[in-house]
């Protein structure tokens, strides 16, 4: 049985149920890299270019972990996830960055994920199946099953990606944790922010919980159309929760040096100010210390609670 390595980085957090169903359906064995840890991060930093953002470096580390344990590593090239929208250039170029930075890799399975073009996804997986010696019929059947499984993505997200499972308690404070999915759900990268909020009985919302039609409806407030799918998701989720008054605060997790986040966080900050909701931007890189991170988190939660006790003159921005 062919062993396919799946690095637990970048868009893994949005796609793993699909990949799992597809590869297992065509008779492959999946090997996931473990959750990010210090060793994975350090190896990723050593093997990637200095200019890369932390999630890209961490993904290098996951590939490094897998390279001697599998026959293939799956590194799809995400180009577009919606018509007239694109992914960040670093996501587009990730397979080439990795191939040119890490020695002695096993065979890399590269396919284009380009949903701008009709049927491109199905064709890409057909090509993938063919390269592994799988017939078109078996590949298509597995693809259909994978699509079906993917329709329950939100169930997987709540079971697998929240450190202590997902629960909502009426009457508790609620925070929207925003950012790219790899910043929000990689517990090591974000120093366990979801778990820390859960320990303090804070309800958590994330952008990935919302259906795409809601995101599209609520992200239409900018003068110029946002052409990054992840950007739309972040803006749509913030606007939806601010308008519905479901949240007491927003925490934006950003990677140091991320061009997209520098624009998006500014939009979210303006919206949060408009609705008078506290906002905090946490920028993460490999130098971020946990003590300072915790202090900022505590200060933000204290400020949120003071404001709740009618001291609304306290600034909403930290
Ligand atoms: S969107 Fe930002 S964090 Fe994500 S890959 Fe691009 S630069 Fe890195």
mmCIF file of C-alpha atoms and ligand atoms in Angstrom:
data_model
loop_
_atom_site.group_PDB
_atom_site.id
_atom_site.type_symbol
_atom_site.label_atom_id
_atom_site.label_comp_id
_atom_site.label_asym_id
_atom_site.label_seq_id
_atom_site.Cartn_x
_atom_site.Cartn_y
_atom_site.Cartn_z
ATOM 1 C CA UNK A 1 0.000 0.000 0.000
ATOM 2 C CA UNK A 2 1.409 3.393 -0.975
ATOM 3 C CA UNK A 3 2.128 5.687 1.940
ATOM 4 C CA UNK A 4 1.132 9.299 1.386
ATOM 5 C CA UNK A 5 2.485 11.925 3.765
ATOM 6 C CA UNK A 6 0.204 14.808 4.679
ATOM 7 C CA UNK A 7 2.025 17.757 6.277
ATOM 8 C CA UNK A 8 -0.056 19.311 9.046
ATOM 9 C CA UNK A 9 0.475 22.859 7.863
ATOM 10 C CA UNK A 10 -1.123 25.681 5.839
ATOM 11 C CA UNK A 11 -4.474 24.635 4.350
ATOM 12 C CA UNK A 12 -4.449 21.208 6.023
ATOM 13 C CA UNK A 13 -6.902 22.718 8.534
ATOM 14 C CA UNK A 14 -9.449 23.386 5.822
ATOM 15 C CA UNK A 15 -9.055 20.296 3.693
ATOM 16 C CA UNK A 16 -7.936 17.256 5.610
ATOM 17 C CA UNK A 17 -11.351 15.422 5.676
ATOM 18 C CA UNK A 18 -11.478 15.679 1.885
ATOM 19 C CA UNK A 19 -7.941 14.409 1.385
ATOM 20 C CA UNK A 20 -8.398 11.583 3.861
ATOM 21 C CA UNK A 21 -11.543 10.300 2.170
ATOM 22 C CA UNK A 22 -10.026 10.550 -1.290
ATOM 23 C CA UNK A 23 -6.688 8.857 -0.573
ATOM 24 C CA UNK A 24 -8.167 6.103 1.551
ATOM 25 C CA UNK A 25 -10.804 5.563 -1.135
ATOM 26 C CA UNK A 26 -8.131 4.874 -3.750
ATOM 27 C CA UNK A 27 -6.362 2.441 -1.449
ATOM 28 C CA UNK A 28 -3.528 4.546 -0.032
ATOM 29 C CA UNK A 29 -2.319 4.764 3.532
ATOM 30 C CA UNK A 30 -2.188 8.255 4.973
ATOM 31 C CA UNK A 31 0.580 9.374 7.301
ATOM 32 C CA UNK A 32 -0.053 12.758 8.910
ATOM 33 C CA UNK A 33 2.744 14.647 10.561
ATOM 34 C CA UNK A 34 2.033 15.211 14.283
ATOM 35 C CA UNK A 35 0.774 18.460 15.754
ATOM 36 C CA UNK A 36 3.373 21.213 15.465
ATOM 37 C CA UNK A 37 6.024 21.128 18.190
ATOM 38 C CA UNK A 38 9.316 22.908 18.839
ATOM 39 C CA UNK A 39 11.398 20.404 16.901
ATOM 40 C CA UNK A 40 9.158 20.685 13.836
ATOM 41 C CA UNK A 41 9.240 24.468 14.012
ATOM 42 C CA UNK A 42 13.028 24.633 14.488
ATOM 43 C CA UNK A 43 13.659 22.292 11.560
ATOM 44 C CA UNK A 44 11.259 24.325 9.442
ATOM 45 C CA UNK A 45 13.050 27.567 10.290
ATOM 46 C CA UNK A 46 16.403 26.038 9.377
ATOM 47 C CA UNK A 47 15.226 24.693 6.045
ATOM 48 C CA UNK A 48 13.183 27.626 4.732
ATOM 49 C CA UNK A 49 14.107 31.064 3.453
ATOM 50 C CA UNK A 50 14.333 33.773 6.118
ATOM 51 C CA UNK A 51 11.701 35.968 4.468
ATOM 52 C CA UNK A 52 8.963 33.343 4.775
ATOM 53 C CA UNK A 53 6.159 33.829 7.312
ATOM 54 C CA UNK A 54 5.949 31.495 10.298
ATOM 55 C CA UNK A 55 3.187 29.203 8.890
ATOM 56 C CA UNK A 56 5.277 28.604 5.759
ATOM 57 C CA UNK A 57 8.360 27.823 7.874
ATOM 58 C CA UNK A 58 6.339 25.447 10.041
ATOM 59 C CA UNK A 59 5.061 23.639 6.939
ATOM 60 C CA UNK A 60 8.685 23.090 5.885
ATOM 61 C CA UNK A 61 9.182 21.481 9.297
ATOM 62 C CA UNK A 62 6.226 19.124 8.778
ATOM 63 C CA UNK A 63 7.586 18.063 5.381
ATOM 64 C CA UNK A 64 10.983 17.474 6.986
ATOM 65 C CA UNK A 65 9.353 15.234 9.583
ATOM 66 C CA UNK A 66 7.611 13.132 6.935
ATOM 67 C CA UNK A 67 10.272 12.854 4.264
ATOM 68 C CA UNK A 68 11.875 9.588 5.410
ATOM 69 C CA UNK A 69 8.633 7.925 6.496
ATOM 70 C CA UNK A 70 6.517 7.903 3.344
ATOM 71 C CA UNK A 71 6.575 7.082 -0.364
ATOM 72 C CA UNK A 72 5.003 10.378 -1.428
ATOM 73 C CA UNK A 73 4.262 13.767 0.090
ATOM 74 C CA UNK A 74 1.093 15.549 -0.934
ATOM 75 C CA UNK A 75 1.725 19.234 -1.626
ATOM 76 C CA UNK A 76 -1.159 20.684 -3.623
ATOM 77 C CA UNK A 77 -0.742 24.105 -5.167
ATOM 78 C CA UNK A 78 -3.699 26.216 -4.065
ATOM 79 C CA UNK A 79 -4.283 28.811 -6.752
ATOM 80 C CA UNK A 80 -7.898 29.815 -6.426
ATOM 81 C CA UNK A 81 -10.715 28.703 -4.124
ATOM 82 C CA UNK A 82 -13.458 30.738 -5.763
ATOM 83 C CA UNK A 83 -14.197 32.419 -9.050
ATOM 84 C CA UNK A 84 -12.267 35.688 -9.419
ATOM 85 C CA UNK A 85 -10.406 35.104 -6.185
ATOM 86 C CA UNK A 86 -6.872 33.933 -5.429
ATOM 87 C CA UNK A 87 -4.710 32.639 -2.625
ATOM 88 C CA UNK A 88 -1.687 34.435 -1.201
ATOM 89 C CA UNK A 89 1.420 34.161 -3.465
ATOM 90 C CA UNK A 90 3.264 32.305 -0.694
ATOM 91 C CA UNK A 91 0.545 29.651 -0.702
ATOM 92 C CA UNK A 92 0.750 29.430 -4.502
ATOM 93 C CA UNK A 93 4.509 29.022 -4.474
ATOM 94 C CA UNK A 94 4.728 26.743 -1.454
ATOM 95 C CA UNK A 95 5.432 23.450 -3.295
ATOM 96 C CA UNK A 96 8.329 25.026 -5.229
ATOM 97 C CA UNK A 97 9.706 26.676 -2.087
ATOM 98 C CA UNK A 98 9.748 23.330 -0.310
ATOM 99 C CA UNK A 99 11.136 21.327 -3.226
ATOM 100 C CA UNK A 100 13.978 23.817 -3.607
ATOM 101 C CA UNK A 101 14.740 24.059 0.106
ATOM 102 C CA UNK A 102 14.647 20.492 1.430
ATOM 103 C CA UNK A 103 17.000 17.758 0.206
ATOM 104 C CA UNK A 104 16.228 14.073 -0.270
ATOM 105 C CA UNK A 105 12.487 14.417 -0.548
ATOM 106 C CA UNK A 106 10.391 11.440 -1.643
ATOM 107 C CA UNK A 107 8.215 11.914 -4.735
ATOM 108 C CA UNK A 108 6.031 14.988 -4.356
ATOM 109 C CA UNK A 109 2.401 14.783 -5.457
ATOM 110 C CA UNK A 110 1.629 18.206 -6.835
ATOM 111 C CA UNK A 111 -1.763 19.085 -8.217
ATOM 112 C CA UNK A 112 -3.293 22.448 -8.934
ATOM 113 C CA UNK A 113 -6.347 23.416 -6.914
ATOM 114 C CA UNK A 114 -7.917 26.049 -9.085
ATOM 115 C CA UNK A 115 -11.631 26.467 -8.514
ATOM 116 C CA UNK A 116 -11.699 29.484 -10.797
ATOM 117 C CA UNK A 117 -11.932 26.972 -13.651
ATOM 118 C CA UNK A 118 -14.913 24.649 -13.885
ATOM 119 C CA UNK A 119 -14.170 20.941 -13.352
ATOM 120 C CA UNK A 120 -10.523 21.744 -12.628
ATOM 121 C CA UNK A 121 -10.676 20.127 -9.197
ATOM 122 C CA UNK A 122 -12.104 16.856 -10.514
ATOM 123 C CA UNK A 123 -9.565 16.821 -13.342
ATOM 124 C CA UNK A 124 -6.712 17.472 -10.921
ATOM 125 C CA UNK A 125 -7.711 14.518 -8.768
ATOM 126 C CA UNK A 126 -8.151 12.331 -11.859
ATOM 127 C CA UNK A 127 -4.557 13.177 -12.846
ATOM 128 C CA UNK A 128 -3.436 12.468 -9.311
ATOM 129 C CA UNK A 129 -5.160 9.073 -9.347
ATOM 130 C CA UNK A 130 -3.610 8.287 -12.731
ATOM 131 C CA UNK A 131 -0.123 9.089 -11.450
ATOM 132 C CA UNK A 132 -0.706 6.556 -8.653
ATOM 133 C CA UNK A 133 -1.985 3.907 -11.066
ATOM 134 C CA UNK A 134 -5.662 4.295 -10.143
ATOM 135 C CA UNK A 135 -8.410 4.025 -12.753
ATOM 136 C CA UNK A 136 -10.577 7.010 -13.667
ATOM 137 C CA UNK A 137 -13.686 5.234 -12.285
ATOM 138 C CA UNK A 138 -12.120 4.528 -8.881
ATOM 139 C CA UNK A 139 -10.706 8.045 -8.700
ATOM 140 C CA UNK A 140 -14.049 9.660 -9.566
ATOM 141 C CA UNK A 141 -15.941 7.505 -7.083
ATOM 142 C CA UNK A 142 -13.516 8.421 -4.343
ATOM 143 C CA UNK A 143 -13.668 12.075 -5.358
ATOM 144 C CA UNK A 144 -17.474 12.094 -5.027
ATOM 145 C CA UNK A 145 -17.262 10.469 -1.598
ATOM 146 C CA UNK A 146 -14.640 13.003 -0.556
ATOM 147 C CA UNK A 147 -16.888 15.882 -1.627
ATOM 148 C CA UNK A 148 -19.715 14.420 0.434
ATOM 149 C CA UNK A 149 -17.518 14.043 3.490
ATOM 150 C CA UNK A 150 -16.272 17.579 3.021
ATOM 151 C CA UNK A 151 -19.837 18.876 3.300
ATOM 152 C CA UNK A 152 -19.564 18.037 7.030
ATOM 153 C CA UNK A 153 -16.363 20.032 7.346
ATOM 154 C CA UNK A 154 -17.798 22.134 10.158
ATOM 155 C CA UNK A 155 -18.550 19.021 12.241
ATOM 156 C CA UNK A 156 -14.927 17.897 11.855
ATOM 157 C CA UNK A 157 -13.708 21.353 12.745
ATOM 158 C CA UNK A 158 -15.622 21.428 16.005
ATOM 159 C CA UNK A 159 -14.624 17.902 17.004
ATOM 160 C CA UNK A 160 -11.002 17.944 15.917
ATOM 161 C CA UNK A 161 -9.693 21.474 15.911
ATOM 162 C CA UNK A 162 -10.974 22.938 19.165
ATOM 163 C CA UNK A 163 -8.564 21.795 21.901
ATOM 164 C CA UNK A 164 -11.348 20.897 24.335
ATOM 165 C CA UNK A 165 -14.148 20.305 21.853
ATOM 166 C CA UNK A 166 -16.687 22.950 20.944
ATOM 167 C CA UNK A 167 -19.334 24.139 23.336
ATOM 168 C CA UNK A 168 -21.320 27.326 23.705
ATOM 169 C CA UNK A 169 -22.532 28.522 27.089
ATOM 170 C CA UNK A 170 -25.317 31.087 27.141
ATOM 171 C CA UNK A 171 -24.437 34.166 29.200
ATOM 172 C CA UNK A 172 -20.646 33.762 28.964
ATOM 173 C CA UNK A 173 -18.405 36.233 27.176
ATOM 174 C CA UNK A 174 -17.866 35.473 23.493
ATOM 175 C CA UNK A 175 -14.833 36.244 21.343
ATOM 176 C CA UNK A 176 -14.353 35.972 17.612
ATOM 177 C CA UNK A 177 -10.869 34.583 16.932
ATOM 178 C CA UNK A 178 -9.891 35.683 13.454
ATOM 179 C CA UNK A 179 -6.996 34.952 11.145
ATOM 180 C CA UNK A 180 -5.896 32.437 8.549
ATOM 181 C CA UNK A 181 -6.942 28.935 9.551
ATOM 182 C CA UNK A 182 -3.335 27.804 10.162
ATOM 183 C CA UNK A 183 -2.884 30.653 12.652
ATOM 184 C CA UNK A 184 -6.171 29.953 14.416
ATOM 185 C CA UNK A 185 -6.035 26.150 14.672
ATOM 186 C CA UNK A 186 -2.326 25.380 15.042
ATOM 187 C CA UNK A 187 -2.109 25.289 18.844
ATOM 188 C CA UNK A 188 1.679 25.518 18.912
ATOM 189 C CA UNK A 189 1.894 28.445 16.527
ATOM 190 C CA UNK A 190 -0.731 30.455 18.438
ATOM 191 C CA UNK A 191 0.386 29.352 21.904
ATOM 192 C CA UNK A 192 -2.844 27.566 22.568
ATOM 193 C CA UNK A 193 -5.017 30.659 22.460
ATOM 194 C CA UNK A 194 -8.251 28.700 21.890
ATOM 195 C CA UNK A 195 -7.515 26.446 24.885
ATOM 196 C CA UNK A 196 -6.635 29.461 27.040
ATOM 197 C CA UNK A 197 -9.951 31.115 26.213
ATOM 198 C CA UNK A 198 -11.821 27.874 26.844
ATOM 199 C CA UNK A 199 -10.172 27.561 30.280
ATOM 200 C CA UNK A 200 -11.591 30.998 31.109
ATOM 201 C CA UNK A 201 -15.094 29.920 30.024
ATOM 202 C CA UNK A 202 -15.105 32.228 27.008
ATOM 203 C CA UNK A 203 -17.246 31.190 24.053
ATOM 204 C CA UNK A 204 -15.249 31.105 20.833
ATOM 205 C CA UNK A 205 -16.371 31.826 17.296
ATOM 206 C CA UNK A 206 -14.174 31.395 14.241
ATOM 207 C CA UNK A 207 -14.670 32.362 10.601
ATOM 208 C CA UNK A 208 -14.638 28.748 9.360
ATOM 209 C CA UNK A 209 -17.871 27.986 11.227
ATOM 210 C CA UNK A 210 -19.859 30.224 8.910
ATOM 211 C CA UNK A 211 -21.264 29.059 5.590
ATOM 212 C CA UNK A 212 -19.817 30.566 2.460
ATOM 213 C CA UNK A 213 -23.039 32.348 1.471
ATOM 214 C CA UNK A 214 -23.076 34.231 4.792
ATOM 215 C CA UNK A 215 -19.417 35.154 4.370
ATOM 216 C CA UNK A 216 -20.058 36.483 0.874
ATOM 217 C CA UNK A 217 -23.108 38.459 1.916
ATOM 218 C CA UNK A 218 -21.371 40.159 4.846
ATOM 219 C CA UNK A 219 -17.983 40.774 3.248
ATOM 220 C CA UNK A 220 -19.354 43.137 0.613
ATOM 221 C CA UNK A 221 -18.792 46.335 2.542
ATOM 222 C CA UNK A 222 -15.427 47.374 1.072
ATOM 223 C CA UNK A 223 -15.202 49.870 -1.812
ATOM 224 C CA UNK A 224 -12.985 47.523 -3.754
ATOM 225 C CA UNK A 225 -13.792 43.832 -3.990
ATOM 226 C CA UNK A 226 -11.457 41.714 -1.880
ATOM 227 C CA UNK A 227 -9.934 39.111 -4.185
ATOM 228 C CA UNK A 228 -8.349 36.884 -1.543
ATOM 229 C CA UNK A 229 -10.720 34.114 -0.461
ATOM 230 C CA UNK A 230 -9.272 34.037 3.040
ATOM 231 C CA UNK A 231 -9.553 37.801 3.248
ATOM 232 C CA UNK A 232 -13.241 37.656 2.390
ATOM 233 C CA UNK A 233 -13.755 35.025 5.031
ATOM 234 C CA UNK A 234 -12.100 37.152 7.708
ATOM 235 C CA UNK A 235 -14.006 40.309 6.765
ATOM 236 C CA UNK A 236 -17.328 38.505 6.324
ATOM 237 C CA UNK A 237 -17.085 36.770 9.689
ATOM 238 C CA UNK A 238 -16.189 39.993 11.511
ATOM 239 C CA UNK A 239 -19.016 41.954 9.910
ATOM 240 C CA UNK A 240 -21.545 39.171 10.541
ATOM 241 C CA UNK A 241 -20.754 38.881 14.243
ATOM 242 C CA UNK A 242 -20.489 42.642 14.767
ATOM 243 C CA UNK A 243 -23.816 43.264 13.066
ATOM 244 C CA UNK A 244 -25.563 40.463 14.942
ATOM 245 C CA UNK A 245 -24.005 41.669 18.217
ATOM 246 C CA UNK A 246 -22.983 38.125 19.123
ATOM 247 C CA UNK A 247 -19.473 38.952 20.401
ATOM 248 C CA UNK A 248 -17.793 40.908 23.209
ATOM 249 C CA UNK A 249 -14.397 41.125 21.536
ATOM 250 C CA UNK A 250 -12.260 40.222 18.524
ATOM 251 C CA UNK A 251 -8.783 38.713 18.646
ATOM 252 C CA UNK A 252 -6.934 38.787 15.340
ATOM 253 C CA UNK A 253 -4.034 36.347 15.015
ATOM 254 C CA UNK A 254 -1.582 37.501 12.400
ATOM 255 C CA UNK A 255 1.774 36.266 11.147
ATOM 256 C CA UNK A 256 4.661 38.710 11.228
ATOM 257 C CA UNK A 257 5.358 40.009 7.733
ATOM 258 C CA UNK A 258 2.002 38.921 6.286
ATOM 259 C CA UNK A 259 0.960 41.477 3.672
ATOM 260 C CA UNK A 260 -2.648 40.270 3.587
ATOM 261 C CA UNK A 261 -3.064 40.518 7.347
ATOM 262 C CA UNK A 262 -1.690 44.056 7.426
ATOM 263 C CA UNK A 263 -4.576 45.132 5.163
ATOM 264 C CA UNK A 264 -7.275 42.888 6.589
ATOM 265 C CA UNK A 265 -6.568 43.631 10.246
ATOM 266 C CA UNK A 266 -6.935 47.326 9.490
ATOM 267 C CA UNK A 267 -10.390 46.745 7.964
ATOM 268 C CA UNK A 268 -11.463 44.632 10.937
ATOM 269 C CA UNK A 269 -10.160 47.221 13.414
ATOM 270 C CA UNK A 270 -12.202 49.956 11.706
ATOM 271 C CA UNK A 271 -15.329 47.801 11.803
ATOM 272 C CA UNK A 272 -14.758 46.888 15.456
ATOM 273 C CA UNK A 273 -14.411 50.575 16.343
ATOM 274 C CA UNK A 274 -17.600 51.342 14.437
ATOM 275 C CA UNK A 275 -19.521 48.818 16.522
ATOM 276 C CA UNK A 276 -17.609 49.736 19.702
ATOM 277 C CA UNK A 277 -16.317 46.218 20.223
ATOM 278 C CA UNK A 278 -12.827 45.606 21.725
ATOM 279 C CA UNK A 279 -10.207 44.445 19.245
ATOM 280 C CA UNK A 280 -6.740 43.034 19.761
ATOM 281 C CA UNK A 281 -4.137 42.179 17.129
ATOM 282 C CA UNK A 282 -1.646 39.486 18.126
ATOM 283 C CA UNK A 283 1.282 39.159 15.735
ATOM 284 C CA UNK A 284 3.074 35.844 15.831
ATOM 285 C CA UNK A 285 6.554 34.795 14.779
ATOM 286 C CA UNK A 286 9.202 32.401 16.021
ATOM 287 C CA UNK A 287 10.467 35.019 18.508
ATOM 288 C CA UNK A 288 7.098 35.534 20.211
ATOM 289 C CA UNK A 289 7.416 34.783 23.925
ATOM 290 C CA UNK A 290 4.553 33.054 25.719
ATOM 291 C CA UNK A 291 4.773 35.213 28.878
ATOM 292 C CA UNK A 292 4.230 38.429 26.922
ATOM 293 C CA UNK A 293 1.501 36.762 24.884
ATOM 294 C CA UNK A 294 -0.349 35.687 28.054
ATOM 295 C CA UNK A 295 -0.050 39.160 29.575
ATOM 296 C CA UNK A 296 -1.633 40.752 26.527
ATOM 297 C CA UNK A 297 -4.402 38.177 26.499
ATOM 298 C CA UNK A 298 -5.159 38.720 30.214
ATOM 299 C CA UNK A 299 -5.138 42.500 29.780
ATOM 300 C CA UNK A 300 -7.529 42.246 26.858
ATOM 301 C CA UNK A 301 -9.945 40.004 28.766
ATOM 302 C CA UNK A 302 -9.824 42.338 31.805
ATOM 303 C CA UNK A 303 -10.558 45.321 29.583
ATOM 304 C CA UNK A 304 -13.478 43.472 28.010
ATOM 305 C CA UNK A 305 -14.936 42.751 31.440
ATOM 306 C CA UNK A 306 -14.464 46.353 32.674
ATOM 307 C CA UNK A 307 -16.262 47.623 29.627
ATOM 308 C CA UNK A 308 -19.062 45.185 30.304
ATOM 309 C CA UNK A 309 -19.481 46.811 33.718
ATOM 310 C CA UNK A 310 -20.538 50.000 31.904
ATOM 311 C CA UNK A 311 -17.117 51.605 31.786
ATOM 312 C CA UNK A 312 -17.414 51.927 28.055
ATOM 313 C CA UNK A 313 -15.045 54.913 27.888
ATOM 314 C CA UNK A 314 -12.189 52.382 28.055
ATOM 315 C CA UNK A 315 -10.497 52.069 24.687
ATOM 316 C CA UNK A 316 -11.623 49.204 22.482
ATOM 317 C CA UNK A 317 -8.242 48.845 20.845
ATOM 318 C CA UNK A 318 -5.138 47.230 22.270
HETATM 319 S S1 LIG B 1 -1.434 34.863 3.827
HETATM 320 FE FE1 LIG B 1 0.151 35.680 5.163
HETATM 321 S S2 LIG B 1 0.486 34.085 6.661
HETATM 322 FE FE2 LIG B 1 -0.546 33.149 4.913
HETATM 323 S S3 LIG B 1 1.056 32.372 3.596
HETATM 324 FE FE3 LIG B 1 0.547 34.416 2.880
HETATM 325 S S4 LIG B 1 2.027 35.730 3.943
HETATM 326 FE FE4 LIG B 1 2.003 33.777 5.036
#
